PDB file of C-alpha atoms in Angstrom:
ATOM      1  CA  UNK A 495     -16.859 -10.872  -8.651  1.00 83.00           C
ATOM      2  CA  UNK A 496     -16.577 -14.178 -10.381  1.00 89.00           C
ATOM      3  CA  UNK A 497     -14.940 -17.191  -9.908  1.00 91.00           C
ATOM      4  CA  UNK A 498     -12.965 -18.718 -12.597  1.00 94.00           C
ATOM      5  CA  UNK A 499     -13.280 -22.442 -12.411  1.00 91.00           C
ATOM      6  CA  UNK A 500     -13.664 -23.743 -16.187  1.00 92.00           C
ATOM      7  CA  UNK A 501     -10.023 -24.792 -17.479  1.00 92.00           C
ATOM      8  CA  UNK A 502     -10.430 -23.092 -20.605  1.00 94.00           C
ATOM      9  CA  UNK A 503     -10.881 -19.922 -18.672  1.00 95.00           C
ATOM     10  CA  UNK A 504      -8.329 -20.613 -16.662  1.00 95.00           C
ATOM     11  CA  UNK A 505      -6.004 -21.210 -19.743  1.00 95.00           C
ATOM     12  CA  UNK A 506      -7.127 -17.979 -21.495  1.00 96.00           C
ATOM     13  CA  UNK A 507      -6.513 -15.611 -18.431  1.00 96.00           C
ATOM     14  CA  UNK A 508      -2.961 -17.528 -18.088  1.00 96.00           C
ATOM     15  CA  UNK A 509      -2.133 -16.287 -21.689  1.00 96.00           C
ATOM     16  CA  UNK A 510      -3.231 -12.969 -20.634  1.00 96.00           C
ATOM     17  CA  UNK A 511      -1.336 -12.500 -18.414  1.00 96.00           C
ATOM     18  CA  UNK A 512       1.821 -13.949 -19.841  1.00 96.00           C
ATOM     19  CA  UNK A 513       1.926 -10.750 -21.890  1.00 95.00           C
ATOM     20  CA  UNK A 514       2.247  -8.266 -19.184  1.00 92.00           C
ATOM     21  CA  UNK A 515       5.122  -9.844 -17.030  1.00 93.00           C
ATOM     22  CA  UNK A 516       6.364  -8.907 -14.247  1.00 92.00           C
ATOM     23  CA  UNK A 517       3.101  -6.898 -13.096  1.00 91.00           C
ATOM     24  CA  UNK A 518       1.464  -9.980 -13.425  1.00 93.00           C
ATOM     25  CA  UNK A 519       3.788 -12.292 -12.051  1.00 92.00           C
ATOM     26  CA  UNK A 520       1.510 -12.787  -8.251  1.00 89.00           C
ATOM     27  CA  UNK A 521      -1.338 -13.735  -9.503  1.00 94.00           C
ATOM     28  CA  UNK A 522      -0.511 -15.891 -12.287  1.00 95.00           C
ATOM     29  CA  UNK A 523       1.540 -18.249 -10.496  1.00 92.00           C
ATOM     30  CA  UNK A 524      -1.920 -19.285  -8.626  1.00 91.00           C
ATOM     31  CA  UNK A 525      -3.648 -19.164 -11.757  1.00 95.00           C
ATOM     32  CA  UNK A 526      -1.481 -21.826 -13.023  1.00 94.00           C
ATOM     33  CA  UNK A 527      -1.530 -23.801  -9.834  1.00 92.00           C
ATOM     34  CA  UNK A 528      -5.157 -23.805 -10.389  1.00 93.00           C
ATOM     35  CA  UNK A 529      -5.746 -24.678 -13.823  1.00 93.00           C
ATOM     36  CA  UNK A 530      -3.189 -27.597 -12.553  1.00 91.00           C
ATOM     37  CA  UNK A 531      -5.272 -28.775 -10.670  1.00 89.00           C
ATOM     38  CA  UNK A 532      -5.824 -26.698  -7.522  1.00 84.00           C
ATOM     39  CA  UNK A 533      -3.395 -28.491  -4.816  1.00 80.00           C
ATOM     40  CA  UNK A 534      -3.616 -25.567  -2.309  1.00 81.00           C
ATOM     41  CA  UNK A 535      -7.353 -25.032  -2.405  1.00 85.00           C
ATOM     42  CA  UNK A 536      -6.811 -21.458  -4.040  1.00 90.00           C
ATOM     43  CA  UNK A 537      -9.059 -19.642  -6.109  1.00 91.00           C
ATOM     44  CA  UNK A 538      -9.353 -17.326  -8.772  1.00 94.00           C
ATOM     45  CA  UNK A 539     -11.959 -14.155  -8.883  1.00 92.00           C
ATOM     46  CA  UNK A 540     -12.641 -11.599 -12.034  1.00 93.00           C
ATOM     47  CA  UNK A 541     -14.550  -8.733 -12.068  1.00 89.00           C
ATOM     48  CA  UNK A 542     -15.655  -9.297 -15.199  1.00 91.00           C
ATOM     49  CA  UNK A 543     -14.911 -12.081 -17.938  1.00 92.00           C
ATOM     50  CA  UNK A 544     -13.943 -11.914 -20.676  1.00 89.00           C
ATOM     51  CA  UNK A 545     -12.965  -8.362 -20.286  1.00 92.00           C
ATOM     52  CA  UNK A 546     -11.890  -7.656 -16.689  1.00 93.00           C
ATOM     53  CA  UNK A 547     -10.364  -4.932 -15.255  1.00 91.00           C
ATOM     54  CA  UNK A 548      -8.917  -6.549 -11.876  1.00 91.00           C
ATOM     55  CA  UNK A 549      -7.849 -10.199 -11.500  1.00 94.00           C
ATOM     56  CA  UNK A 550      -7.749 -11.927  -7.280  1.00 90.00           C
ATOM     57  CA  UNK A 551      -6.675 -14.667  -6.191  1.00 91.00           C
ATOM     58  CA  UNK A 552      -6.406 -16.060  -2.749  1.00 86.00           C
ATOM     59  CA  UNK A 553      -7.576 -19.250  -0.540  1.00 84.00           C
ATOM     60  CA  UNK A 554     -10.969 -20.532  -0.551  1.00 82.00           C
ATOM     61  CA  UNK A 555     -12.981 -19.200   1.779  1.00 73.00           C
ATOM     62  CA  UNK A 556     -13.491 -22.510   3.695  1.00 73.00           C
ATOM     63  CA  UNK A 557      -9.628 -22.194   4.228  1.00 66.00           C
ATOM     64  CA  UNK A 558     -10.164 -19.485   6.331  1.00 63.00           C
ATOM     65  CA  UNK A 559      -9.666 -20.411   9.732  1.00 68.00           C
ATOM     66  CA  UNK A 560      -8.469 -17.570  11.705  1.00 67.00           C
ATOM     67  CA  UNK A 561      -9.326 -14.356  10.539  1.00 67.00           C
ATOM     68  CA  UNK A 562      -6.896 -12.647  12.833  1.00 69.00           C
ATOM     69  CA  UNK A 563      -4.129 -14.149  10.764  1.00 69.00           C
ATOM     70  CA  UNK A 564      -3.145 -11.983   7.085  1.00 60.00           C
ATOM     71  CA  UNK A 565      -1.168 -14.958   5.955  1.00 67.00           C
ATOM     72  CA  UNK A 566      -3.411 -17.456   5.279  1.00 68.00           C
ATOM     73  CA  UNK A 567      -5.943 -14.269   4.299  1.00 74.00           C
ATOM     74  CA  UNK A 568      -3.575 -13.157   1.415  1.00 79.00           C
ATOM     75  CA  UNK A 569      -4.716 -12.025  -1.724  1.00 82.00           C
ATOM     76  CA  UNK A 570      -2.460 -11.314  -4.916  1.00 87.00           C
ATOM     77  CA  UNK A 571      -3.941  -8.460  -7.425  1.00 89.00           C
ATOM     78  CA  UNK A 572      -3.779  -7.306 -10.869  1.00 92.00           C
ATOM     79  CA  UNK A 573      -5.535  -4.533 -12.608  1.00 90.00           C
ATOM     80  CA  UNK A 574      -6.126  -3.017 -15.864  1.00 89.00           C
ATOM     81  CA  UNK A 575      -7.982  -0.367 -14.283  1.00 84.00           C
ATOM     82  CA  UNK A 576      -7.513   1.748 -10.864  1.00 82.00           C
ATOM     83  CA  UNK A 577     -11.515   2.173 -10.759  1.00 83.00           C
ATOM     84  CA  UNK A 578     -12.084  -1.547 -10.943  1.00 83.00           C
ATOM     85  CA  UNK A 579      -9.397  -2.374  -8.323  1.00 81.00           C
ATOM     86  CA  UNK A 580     -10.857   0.463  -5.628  1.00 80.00           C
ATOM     87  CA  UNK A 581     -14.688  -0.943  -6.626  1.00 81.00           C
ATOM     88  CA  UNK A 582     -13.299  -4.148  -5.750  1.00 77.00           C
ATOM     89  CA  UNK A 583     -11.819  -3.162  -2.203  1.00 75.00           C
ATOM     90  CA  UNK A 584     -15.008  -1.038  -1.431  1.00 75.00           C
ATOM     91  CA  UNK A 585     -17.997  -2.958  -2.419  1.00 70.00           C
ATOM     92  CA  UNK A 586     -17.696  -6.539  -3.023  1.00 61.00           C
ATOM     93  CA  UNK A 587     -17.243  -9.496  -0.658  1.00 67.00           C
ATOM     94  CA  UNK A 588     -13.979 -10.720  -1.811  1.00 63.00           C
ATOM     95  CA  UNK A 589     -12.253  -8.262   0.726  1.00 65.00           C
ATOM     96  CA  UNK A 590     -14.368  -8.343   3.837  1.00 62.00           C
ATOM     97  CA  UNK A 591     -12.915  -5.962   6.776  1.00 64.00           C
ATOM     98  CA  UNK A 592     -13.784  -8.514   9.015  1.00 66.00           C
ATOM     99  CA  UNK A 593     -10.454 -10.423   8.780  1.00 65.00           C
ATOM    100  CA  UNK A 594      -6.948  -8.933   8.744  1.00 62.00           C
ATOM    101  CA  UNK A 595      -5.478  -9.420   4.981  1.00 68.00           C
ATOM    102  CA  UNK A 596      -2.292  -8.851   3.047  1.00 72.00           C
ATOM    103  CA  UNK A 597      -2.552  -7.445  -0.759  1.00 75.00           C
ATOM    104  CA  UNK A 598       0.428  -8.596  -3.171  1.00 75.00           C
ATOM    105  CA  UNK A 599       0.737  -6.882  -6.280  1.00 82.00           C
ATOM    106  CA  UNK A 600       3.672  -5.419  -8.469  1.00 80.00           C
ATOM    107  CA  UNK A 601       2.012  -2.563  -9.897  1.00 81.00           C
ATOM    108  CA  UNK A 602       2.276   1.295  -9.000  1.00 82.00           C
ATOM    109  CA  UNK A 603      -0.876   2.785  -7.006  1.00 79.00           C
ATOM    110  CA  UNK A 604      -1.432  -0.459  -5.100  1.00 80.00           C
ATOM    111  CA  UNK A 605      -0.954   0.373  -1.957  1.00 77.00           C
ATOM    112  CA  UNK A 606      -2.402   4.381  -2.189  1.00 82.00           C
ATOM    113  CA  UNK A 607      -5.271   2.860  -3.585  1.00 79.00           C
ATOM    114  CA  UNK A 608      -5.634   0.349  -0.222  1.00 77.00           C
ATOM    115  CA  UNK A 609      -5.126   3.359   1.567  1.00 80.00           C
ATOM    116  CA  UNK A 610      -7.526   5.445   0.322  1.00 80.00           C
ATOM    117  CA  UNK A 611     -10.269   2.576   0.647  1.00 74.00           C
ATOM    118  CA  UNK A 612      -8.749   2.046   4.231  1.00 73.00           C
ATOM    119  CA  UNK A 613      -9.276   5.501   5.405  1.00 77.00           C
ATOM    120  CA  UNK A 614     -12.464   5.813   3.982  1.00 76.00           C
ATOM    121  CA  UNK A 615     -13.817   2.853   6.118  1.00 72.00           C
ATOM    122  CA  UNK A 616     -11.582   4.448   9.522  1.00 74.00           C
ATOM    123  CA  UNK A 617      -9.272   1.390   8.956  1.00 71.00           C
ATOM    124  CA  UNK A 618      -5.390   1.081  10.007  1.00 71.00           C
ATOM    125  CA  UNK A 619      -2.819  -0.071   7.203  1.00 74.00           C
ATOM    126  CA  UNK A 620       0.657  -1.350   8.265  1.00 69.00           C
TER     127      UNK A 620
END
Protein backbone atom coordinates (compact mmCIF):
# COMPACT_ATOMS: atom_id res chain seq x y z
CA UNK A 1 0.00 0.00 0.00
CA UNK A 2 0.86 3.60 -0.55
CA UNK A 3 0.29 6.64 1.01
CA UNK A 4 -1.02 9.51 -0.86
CA UNK A 5 0.50 12.66 0.48
CA UNK A 6 1.37 14.95 -2.70
CA UNK A 7 -1.70 17.46 -3.26
CA UNK A 8 -1.80 16.86 -6.78
CA UNK A 9 -2.46 13.26 -6.02
CA UNK A 10 -4.69 14.01 -3.67
CA UNK A 11 -6.62 16.30 -6.18
CA UNK A 12 -6.58 13.66 -8.96
CA UNK A 13 -8.01 10.73 -6.78
CA UNK A 14 -10.74 13.44 -5.52
CA UNK A 15 -11.85 13.80 -9.24
CA UNK A 16 -11.93 10.15 -9.40
CA UNK A 17 -13.92 9.60 -7.29
CA UNK A 18 -16.39 12.36 -7.89
CA UNK A 19 -17.50 10.23 -10.84
CA UNK A 20 -18.67 7.22 -9.05
CA UNK A 21 -20.92 8.82 -6.26
CA UNK A 22 -22.46 7.46 -3.82
CA UNK A 23 -20.06 4.26 -3.67
CA UNK A 24 -17.49 6.59 -3.14
CA UNK A 25 -18.96 8.92 -0.90
CA UNK A 26 -16.73 7.38 2.64
CA UNK A 27 -13.70 7.74 1.51
CA UNK A 28 -13.71 10.84 -0.35
CA UNK A 29 -14.91 12.99 2.28
CA UNK A 30 -11.35 12.20 4.06
CA UNK A 31 -9.69 12.58 0.91
CA UNK A 32 -10.83 16.05 0.77
CA UNK A 33 -10.21 16.73 4.40
CA UNK A 34 -6.77 15.77 3.55
CA UNK A 35 -5.85 17.50 0.54
CA UNK A 36 -7.34 20.48 2.90
CA UNK A 37 -5.02 20.25 4.87
CA UNK A 38 -5.25 17.18 7.12
CA UNK A 39 -7.01 18.65 10.47
CA UNK A 40 -7.82 15.15 11.88
CA UNK A 41 -4.46 13.52 11.28
CA UNK A 42 -6.11 11.06 8.64
CA UNK A 43 -4.54 9.42 5.91
CA UNK A 44 -4.97 8.15 2.63
CA UNK A 45 -3.55 4.55 1.27
CA UNK A 46 -3.67 3.10 -2.58
CA UNK A 47 -2.81 -0.04 -3.70
CA UNK A 48 -1.51 1.15 -6.57
CA UNK A 49 -1.24 4.77 -8.20
CA UNK A 50 -2.15 5.84 -10.75
CA UNK A 51 -4.25 2.86 -11.43
CA UNK A 52 -5.58 1.38 -8.16
CA UNK A 53 -7.94 -1.03 -7.55
CA UNK A 54 -8.85 -0.26 -3.71
CA UNK A 55 -8.67 3.20 -2.09
CA UNK A 56 -8.29 3.37 2.45
CA UNK A 57 -8.42 5.78 4.45
CA UNK A 58 -8.30 5.96 8.17
CA UNK A 59 -6.19 7.69 11.17
CA UNK A 60 -2.56 7.76 11.26
CA UNK A 61 -1.15 5.17 12.85
CA UNK A 62 0.38 7.31 15.67
CA UNK A 63 -3.39 8.08 16.42
CA UNK A 64 -3.82 4.80 17.49
CA UNK A 65 -4.06 4.65 21.04
CA UNK A 66 -6.16 1.85 22.10
CA UNK A 67 -6.38 -0.89 19.89
CA UNK A 68 -9.29 -2.40 21.73
CA UNK A 69 -11.36 0.50 20.50
CA UNK A 70 -12.92 0.11 16.43
CA UNK A 71 -13.79 3.75 16.49
CA UNK A 72 -10.84 5.48 16.45
CA UNK A 73 -9.47 2.18 14.28
CA UNK A 74 -12.01 2.89 11.42
CA UNK A 75 -11.24 2.57 7.99
CA UNK A 76 -13.53 3.71 4.96
CA UNK A 77 -13.02 1.54 1.55
CA UNK A 78 -13.48 1.71 -2.06
CA UNK A 79 -12.69 -0.74 -4.74
CA UNK A 80 -12.56 -1.19 -8.35
CA UNK A 81 -11.71 -4.66 -7.88
CA UNK A 82 -12.92 -7.52 -5.29
CA UNK A 83 -9.28 -9.20 -5.68
CA UNK A 84 -7.52 -6.02 -4.72
CA UNK A 85 -9.84 -5.30 -1.74
CA UNK A 86 -9.45 -9.18 -0.24
CA UNK A 87 -5.35 -8.81 -1.07
CA UNK A 88 -5.63 -5.81 0.90
CA UNK A 89 -7.43 -7.40 4.07
CA UNK A 90 -5.13 -10.55 3.83
CA UNK A 91 -1.66 -9.46 3.24
CA UNK A 92 -0.75 -5.98 3.85
CA UNK A 93 -0.26 -4.00 7.06
CA UNK A 94 -2.92 -1.49 6.66
CA UNK A 95 -5.41 -3.97 8.42
CA UNK A 96 -3.45 -5.60 11.19
CA UNK A 97 -5.67 -8.23 13.33
CA UNK A 98 -4.06 -6.98 16.18
CA UNK A 99 -6.57 -4.16 16.87
CA UNK A 100 -10.37 -4.36 16.68
CA UNK A 101 -11.52 -2.21 13.41
CA UNK A 102 -14.67 -1.07 11.69
CA UNK A 103 -14.80 -1.14 7.63
CA UNK A 104 -17.19 1.63 5.99
CA UNK A 105 -17.98 1.23 2.54
CA UNK A 106 -21.18 1.59 0.27
CA UNK A 107 -20.52 -1.00 -2.14
CA UNK A 108 -22.06 -4.64 -2.50
CA UNK A 109 -19.61 -7.63 -1.38
CA UNK A 110 -18.06 -5.55 1.40
CA UNK A 111 -18.85 -7.18 4.14
CA UNK A 112 -18.80 -11.12 2.51
CA UNK A 113 -15.56 -10.22 1.42
CA UNK A 114 -14.46 -9.22 5.37
CA UNK A 115 -15.97 -12.32 6.14
CA UNK A 116 -14.36 -14.53 4.08
CA UNK A 117 -10.84 -12.95 5.06
CA UNK A 118 -12.18 -13.19 8.74
CA UNK A 119 -12.84 -16.81 8.70
CA UNK A 120 -9.90 -17.63 6.97
CA UNK A 121 -7.69 -16.14 9.81
CA UNK A 122 -10.40 -17.98 12.71
CA UNK A 123 -11.57 -14.34 13.36
CA UNK A 124 -15.15 -13.18 14.80
CA UNK A 125 -17.14 -10.42 12.76
CA UNK A 126 -20.03 -8.53 14.48
Amino acid sequence: MMILRCPAQLQLLEEILRKSLPTTLPVLGTVMTVARGNPASHEVLVDSWPHFGVVLTRLCPEDHRDPRDYYTNQLSVFYRDKGALQALLEGTEAVTQERAFQILGMQDGLDEAVKEVASARGLKVE
